[in-house]
PDB file of C-alpha atoms in Angstrom:
ATOM      1  CA  UNK A  11     104.440  83.741-117.000  1.00 43.00           C
ATOM      2  CA  UNK A  12     103.798  87.286-118.100  1.00 45.00           C
ATOM      3  CA  UNK A  13     101.657  87.571-121.207  1.00 48.00           C
ATOM      4  CA  UNK A  14     101.719  90.546-123.486  1.00 54.00           C
ATOM      5  CA  UNK A  15      98.919  91.701-125.736  1.00 58.00           C
ATOM      6  CA  UNK A  16      99.540  90.202-129.152  1.00 83.00           C
ATOM      7  CA  UNK A  17      97.798  89.464-132.379  1.00 88.00           C
ATOM      8  CA  UNK A  18      98.130  86.092-134.011  1.00 91.00           C
ATOM      9  CA  UNK A  19     100.501  87.534-136.651  1.00 89.00           C
ATOM     10  CA  UNK A  20     103.047  88.112-133.879  1.00 91.00           C
ATOM     11  CA  UNK A  21     103.118  84.453-132.799  1.00 93.00           C
ATOM     12  CA  UNK A  22     104.862  81.617-134.632  1.00 93.00           C
ATOM     13  CA  UNK A  23     102.160  79.062-135.495  1.00 96.00           C
ATOM     14  CA  UNK A  24     104.139  76.771-137.812  1.00 96.00           C
ATOM     15  CA  UNK A  25     103.974  73.146-136.639  1.00 95.00           C
ATOM     16  CA  UNK A  26     102.495  74.306-133.331  1.00 97.00           C
ATOM     17  CA  UNK A  27      99.405  72.912-131.627  1.00 98.00           C
ATOM     18  CA  UNK A  28      97.180  75.985-131.643  1.00 98.00           C
ATOM     19  CA  UNK A  29      94.138  76.099-129.380  1.00 97.00           C
ATOM     20  CA  UNK A  30      91.575  78.526-130.735  1.00 97.00           C
ATOM     21  CA  UNK A  31      88.802  79.492-128.323  1.00 96.00           C
ATOM     22  CA  UNK A  32      85.889  80.103-130.666  1.00 97.00           C
ATOM     23  CA  UNK A  33      82.334  81.222-130.054  1.00 95.00           C
ATOM     24  CA  UNK A  34      80.256  78.451-131.616  1.00 96.00           C
ATOM     25  CA  UNK A  35      77.279  79.116-129.318  1.00 95.00           C
ATOM     26  CA  UNK A  36      74.942  78.997-132.318  1.00 96.00           C
ATOM     27  CA  UNK A  37      71.162  78.686-132.248  1.00 96.00           C
ATOM     28  CA  UNK A  38      69.758  75.223-132.974  1.00 95.00           C
ATOM     29  CA  UNK A  39      66.210  74.212-133.852  1.00 96.00           C
ATOM     30  CA  UNK A  40      64.333  71.263-132.327  1.00 94.00           C
ATOM     31  CA  UNK A  41      66.024  68.900-134.798  1.00 95.00           C
ATOM     32  CA  UNK A  42      69.441  70.206-133.613  1.00 94.00           C
ATOM     33  CA  UNK A  43      70.072  71.954-136.936  1.00 95.00           C
ATOM     34  CA  UNK A  44      71.963  75.261-136.955  1.00 97.00           C
ATOM     35  CA  UNK A  45      69.601  78.135-137.739  1.00 97.00           C
ATOM     36  CA  UNK A  46      72.234  80.918-137.884  1.00 97.00           C
ATOM     37  CA  UNK A  47      75.914  80.210-138.616  1.00 97.00           C
ATOM     38  CA  UNK A  48      77.197  83.792-138.326  1.00 96.00           C
ATOM     39  CA  UNK A  49      79.431  82.953-135.359  1.00 96.00           C
ATOM     40  CA  UNK A  50      80.996  80.033-137.212  1.00 97.00           C
ATOM     41  CA  UNK A  51      81.623  82.122-140.325  1.00 97.00           C
ATOM     42  CA  UNK A  52      83.196  84.925-138.270  1.00 96.00           C
ATOM     43  CA  UNK A  53      85.862  82.528-136.948  1.00 97.00           C
ATOM     44  CA  UNK A  54      86.928  81.302-140.395  1.00 98.00           C
ATOM     45  CA  UNK A  55      89.654  83.946-141.003  1.00 97.00           C
ATOM     46  CA  UNK A  56      91.384  82.985-137.739  1.00 97.00           C
ATOM     47  CA  UNK A  57      91.101  79.255-138.430  1.00 98.00           C
ATOM     48  CA  UNK A  58      92.279  79.631-142.026  1.00 98.00           C
ATOM     49  CA  UNK A  59      95.284  81.738-140.986  1.00 97.00           C
ATOM     50  CA  UNK A  60      96.370  79.030-138.523  1.00 98.00           C
ATOM     51  CA  UNK A  61      95.830  76.254-141.102  1.00 98.00           C
ATOM     52  CA  UNK A  62      97.745  78.234-143.751  1.00 97.00           C
ATOM     53  CA  UNK A  63     100.636  78.659-141.297  1.00 96.00           C
ATOM     54  CA  UNK A  64     100.833  74.874-140.851  1.00 97.00           C
ATOM     55  CA  UNK A  65      99.378  74.749-137.351  1.00 98.00           C
ATOM     56  CA  UNK A  66      97.559  71.818-135.817  1.00 98.00           C
ATOM     57  CA  UNK A  67      94.296  73.613-135.020  1.00 98.00           C
ATOM     58  CA  UNK A  68      92.378  72.610-131.907  1.00 98.00           C
ATOM     59  CA  UNK A  69      89.059  74.410-131.642  1.00 98.00           C
ATOM     60  CA  UNK A  70      87.148  74.713-128.404  1.00 97.00           C
ATOM     61  CA  UNK A  71      83.851  76.368-127.551  1.00 96.00           C
ATOM     62  CA  UNK A  72      80.727  76.138-125.480  1.00 95.00           C
ATOM     63  CA  UNK A  73      77.150  75.736-126.648  1.00 95.00           C
ATOM     64  CA  UNK A  74      74.207  76.588-124.445  1.00 93.00           C
ATOM     65  CA  UNK A  75      73.997  75.920-120.728  1.00 93.00           C
ATOM     66  CA  UNK A  76      74.331  72.185-120.073  1.00 95.00           C
ATOM     67  CA  UNK A  77      74.982  72.795-116.346  1.00 91.00           C
ATOM     68  CA  UNK A  78      78.322  70.995-116.131  1.00 93.00           C
ATOM     69  CA  UNK A  79      77.306  67.640-117.543  1.00 94.00           C
ATOM     70  CA  UNK A  80      77.075  66.086-121.012  1.00 96.00           C
ATOM     71  CA  UNK A  81      73.755  66.685-122.764  1.00 95.00           C
ATOM     72  CA  UNK A  82      73.267  65.698-126.440  1.00 94.00           C
ATOM     73  CA  UNK A  83      71.113  68.806-126.993  1.00 95.00           C
ATOM     74  CA  UNK A  84      74.242  70.912-126.462  1.00 97.00           C
ATOM     75  CA  UNK A  85      76.768  68.859-128.396  1.00 97.00           C
ATOM     76  CA  UNK A  86      79.003  70.708-130.840  1.00 97.00           C
ATOM     77  CA  UNK A  87      78.565  67.874-133.377  1.00 97.00           C
ATOM     78  CA  UNK A  88      76.360  70.003-135.700  1.00 97.00           C
ATOM     79  CA  UNK A  89      79.156  72.591-135.869  1.00 98.00           C
ATOM     80  CA  UNK A  90      81.606  70.008-137.295  1.00 97.00           C
ATOM     81  CA  UNK A  91      79.498  69.501-140.413  1.00 95.00           C
ATOM     82  CA  UNK A  92      79.188  73.245-141.023  1.00 97.00           C
ATOM     83  CA  UNK A  93      82.909  73.814-140.462  1.00 98.00           C
ATOM     84  CA  UNK A  94      83.775  71.036-142.925  1.00 97.00           C
ATOM     85  CA  UNK A  95      81.610  72.681-145.561  1.00 97.00           C
ATOM     86  CA  UNK A  96      83.117  76.143-144.958  1.00 98.00           C
ATOM     87  CA  UNK A  97      86.730  74.976-144.703  1.00 97.00           C
ATOM     88  CA  UNK A  98      86.464  72.455-147.546  1.00 97.00           C
ATOM     89  CA  UNK A  99      88.302  69.857-145.502  1.00 97.00           C
ATOM     90  CA  UNK A 100      87.707  67.219-142.878  1.00 97.00           C
ATOM     91  CA  UNK A 101      87.334  68.416-139.307  1.00 98.00           C
ATOM     92  CA  UNK A 102      87.876  65.899-136.534  1.00 98.00           C
ATOM     93  CA  UNK A 103      85.594  65.801-133.513  1.00 98.00           C
ATOM     94  CA  UNK A 104      86.731  64.821-130.035  1.00 98.00           C
ATOM     95  CA  UNK A 105      84.240  63.113-127.692  1.00 97.00           C
ATOM     96  CA  UNK A 106      85.360  65.381-124.834  1.00 97.00           C
ATOM     97  CA  UNK A 107      87.530  68.469-124.340  1.00 97.00           C
ATOM     98  CA  UNK A 108      90.138  66.976-121.986  1.00 97.00           C
ATOM     99  CA  UNK A 109      91.415  63.528-121.062  1.00 96.00           C
ATOM    100  CA  UNK A 110      93.320  60.616-122.622  1.00 97.00           C
ATOM    101  CA  UNK A 111      91.017  60.162-125.631  1.00 97.00           C
ATOM    102  CA  UNK A 112      91.446  63.816-126.587  1.00 98.00           C
ATOM    103  CA  UNK A 113      95.205  63.725-125.976  1.00 98.00           C
ATOM    104  CA  UNK A 114      95.452  60.740-128.340  1.00 98.00           C
ATOM    105  CA  UNK A 115      93.550  62.584-131.097  1.00 98.00           C
ATOM    106  CA  UNK A 116      95.754  65.671-130.703  1.00 98.00           C
ATOM    107  CA  UNK A 117      98.935  63.565-130.777  1.00 98.00           C
ATOM    108  CA  UNK A 118      97.849  62.087-134.126  1.00 98.00           C
ATOM    109  CA  UNK A 119      97.297  65.499-135.764  1.00 98.00           C
ATOM    110  CA  UNK A 120      99.399  66.667-138.687  1.00 98.00           C
ATOM    111  CA  UNK A 121     100.098  70.275-139.723  1.00 98.00           C
ATOM    112  CA  UNK A 122      96.932  71.786-141.217  1.00 98.00           C
ATOM    113  CA  UNK A 123      94.581  69.395-139.400  1.00 98.00           C
ATOM    114  CA  UNK A 124      91.560  70.794-137.568  1.00 98.00           C
ATOM    115  CA  UNK A 125      89.970  69.184-134.500  1.00 98.00           C
ATOM    116  CA  UNK A 126      86.895  70.447-132.660  1.00 98.00           C
ATOM    117  CA  UNK A 127      86.631  69.523-128.999  1.00 98.00           C
ATOM    118  CA  UNK A 128      83.268  68.696-127.440  1.00 98.00           C
ATOM    119  CA  UNK A 129      81.427  71.362-125.430  1.00 97.00           C
ATOM    120  CA  UNK A 130      83.609  72.896-122.710  1.00 96.00           C
ATOM    121  CA  UNK A 131      80.590  73.425-120.481  1.00 93.00           C
ATOM    122  CA  UNK A 132      80.037  69.680-120.177  1.00 97.00           C
ATOM    123  CA  UNK A 133      82.522  70.198-117.327  1.00 94.00           C
ATOM    124  CA  UNK A 134      81.444  72.472-114.460  1.00 92.00           C
ATOM    125  CA  UNK A 135      85.137  73.341-114.033  1.00 95.00           C
ATOM    126  CA  UNK A 136      84.993  75.430-117.224  1.00 92.00           C
ATOM    127  CA  UNK A 137      82.693  78.064-115.731  1.00 85.00           C
ATOM    128  CA  UNK A 138      84.452  77.824-112.351  1.00 92.00           C
ATOM    129  CA  UNK A 139      87.800  78.671-113.996  1.00 91.00           C
ATOM    130  CA  UNK A 140      89.222  75.613-112.258  1.00 92.00           C
ATOM    131  CA  UNK A 141      93.027  75.520-112.318  1.00 95.00           C
ATOM    132  CA  UNK A 142      93.353  71.773-112.958  1.00 97.00           C
ATOM    133  CA  UNK A 143      90.849  71.976-115.830  1.00 96.00           C
ATOM    134  CA  UNK A 144      92.684  75.010-117.263  1.00 96.00           C
ATOM    135  CA  UNK A 145      95.981  73.142-117.083  1.00 97.00           C
ATOM    136  CA  UNK A 146      94.516  70.018-118.735  1.00 97.00           C
ATOM    137  CA  UNK A 147      93.092  72.119-121.563  1.00 97.00           C
ATOM    138  CA  UNK A 148      96.354  74.038-121.993  1.00 97.00           C
ATOM    139  CA  UNK A 149      98.351  70.793-122.152  1.00 97.00           C
ATOM    140  CA  UNK A 150      96.742  70.113-125.538  1.00 98.00           C
ATOM    141  CA  UNK A 151      98.439  73.087-127.180  1.00 97.00           C
ATOM    142  CA  UNK A 152     101.487  75.280-127.510  1.00 96.00           C
ATOM    143  CA  UNK A 153      99.706  78.508-128.464  1.00 96.00           C
ATOM    144  CA  UNK A 154      96.338  79.908-127.395  1.00 95.00           C
ATOM    145  CA  UNK A 155      94.306  82.211-129.638  1.00 96.00           C
ATOM    146  CA  UNK A 156      91.171  83.867-128.281  1.00 94.00           C
ATOM    147  CA  UNK A 157      88.668  84.378-131.079  1.00 94.00           C
ATOM    148  CA  UNK A 158      85.590  84.188-128.810  1.00 90.00           C
ATOM    149  CA  UNK A 159      85.105  87.891-128.341  1.00 77.00           C
ATOM    150  CA  UNK A 160      81.444  87.401-127.408  1.00 69.00           C
ATOM    151  CA  UNK A 161      82.602  85.378-124.404  1.00 70.00           C
ATOM    152  CA  UNK A 162      85.867  87.194-123.648  1.00 69.00           C
ATOM    153  CA  UNK A 163      84.350  88.955-120.629  1.00 67.00           C
ATOM    154  CA  UNK A 164      83.814  85.647-118.812  1.00 76.00           C
ATOM    155  CA  UNK A 165      86.301  84.432-116.228  1.00 69.00           C
ATOM    156  CA  UNK A 166      86.213  80.835-117.495  1.00 84.00           C
ATOM    157  CA  UNK A 167      88.987  78.263-117.753  1.00 88.00           C
ATOM    158  CA  UNK A 168      89.112  78.391-121.560  1.00 87.00           C
ATOM    159  CA  UNK A 169      89.395  82.177-121.573  1.00 89.00           C
ATOM    160  CA  UNK A 170      91.343  83.181-118.459  1.00 89.00           C
ATOM    161  CA  UNK A 171      92.776  80.114-116.736  1.00 89.00           C
ATOM    162  CA  UNK A 172      94.341  78.558-119.833  1.00 93.00           C
ATOM    163  CA  UNK A 173      96.535  81.608-120.444  1.00 89.00           C
ATOM    164  CA  UNK A 174      98.558  80.809-117.299  1.00 92.00           C
ATOM    165  CA  UNK A 175      99.703  77.479-118.753  1.00 94.00           C
ATOM    166  CA  UNK A 176     100.455  78.104-122.451  1.00 92.00           C
ATOM    167  CA  UNK A 177     103.729  79.345-123.944  1.00 90.00           C
ATOM    168  CA  UNK A 178     102.067  82.103-125.986  1.00 92.00           C
ATOM    169  CA  UNK A 179      98.639  83.687-126.183  1.00 92.00           C
ATOM    170  CA  UNK A 180      97.197  86.099-128.699  1.00 93.00           C
ATOM    171  CA  UNK A 181      94.008  87.554-130.101  1.00 92.00           C
ATOM    172  CA  UNK A 182      92.372  86.204-133.231  1.00 94.00           C
ATOM    173  CA  UNK A 183      90.769  88.315-135.889  1.00 92.00           C
TER     174      UNK A 183
END
């Protein structure tokens, strides 16, 4: 599939499952509380545009360097609470970023719903840009929006590999 450079305004988001690659790699203190939410706030215009268009918004990100395995110190759970406050709505949280449990949560989404997937880097395949991982991640959505400009230079599955398996890809704000 040949992808063209696009902005999210050029892609139909209505009733689509839209995967937004965000940069929620926020600093946490020893109590796992967010100490600077700038990166979360900077993603809000992209998320809100997708919600306003009636998309089912699936957010994915990494946090820290968990070395390819689950580590509670690097869970994205604290980000859910902050997103709920900023968006003024409930944000679902998936226990993983791929697999049957995540697929079930995505299948139950309604237009305007927001779901945050657990840390991509809990899978070593993310940083390896593994094709099977990229395909599994892409299967969750119809459209891919890259809003993680701080990580856009990385050749990771959620940034590069996923674009081979989605119908449309575009840049966020």
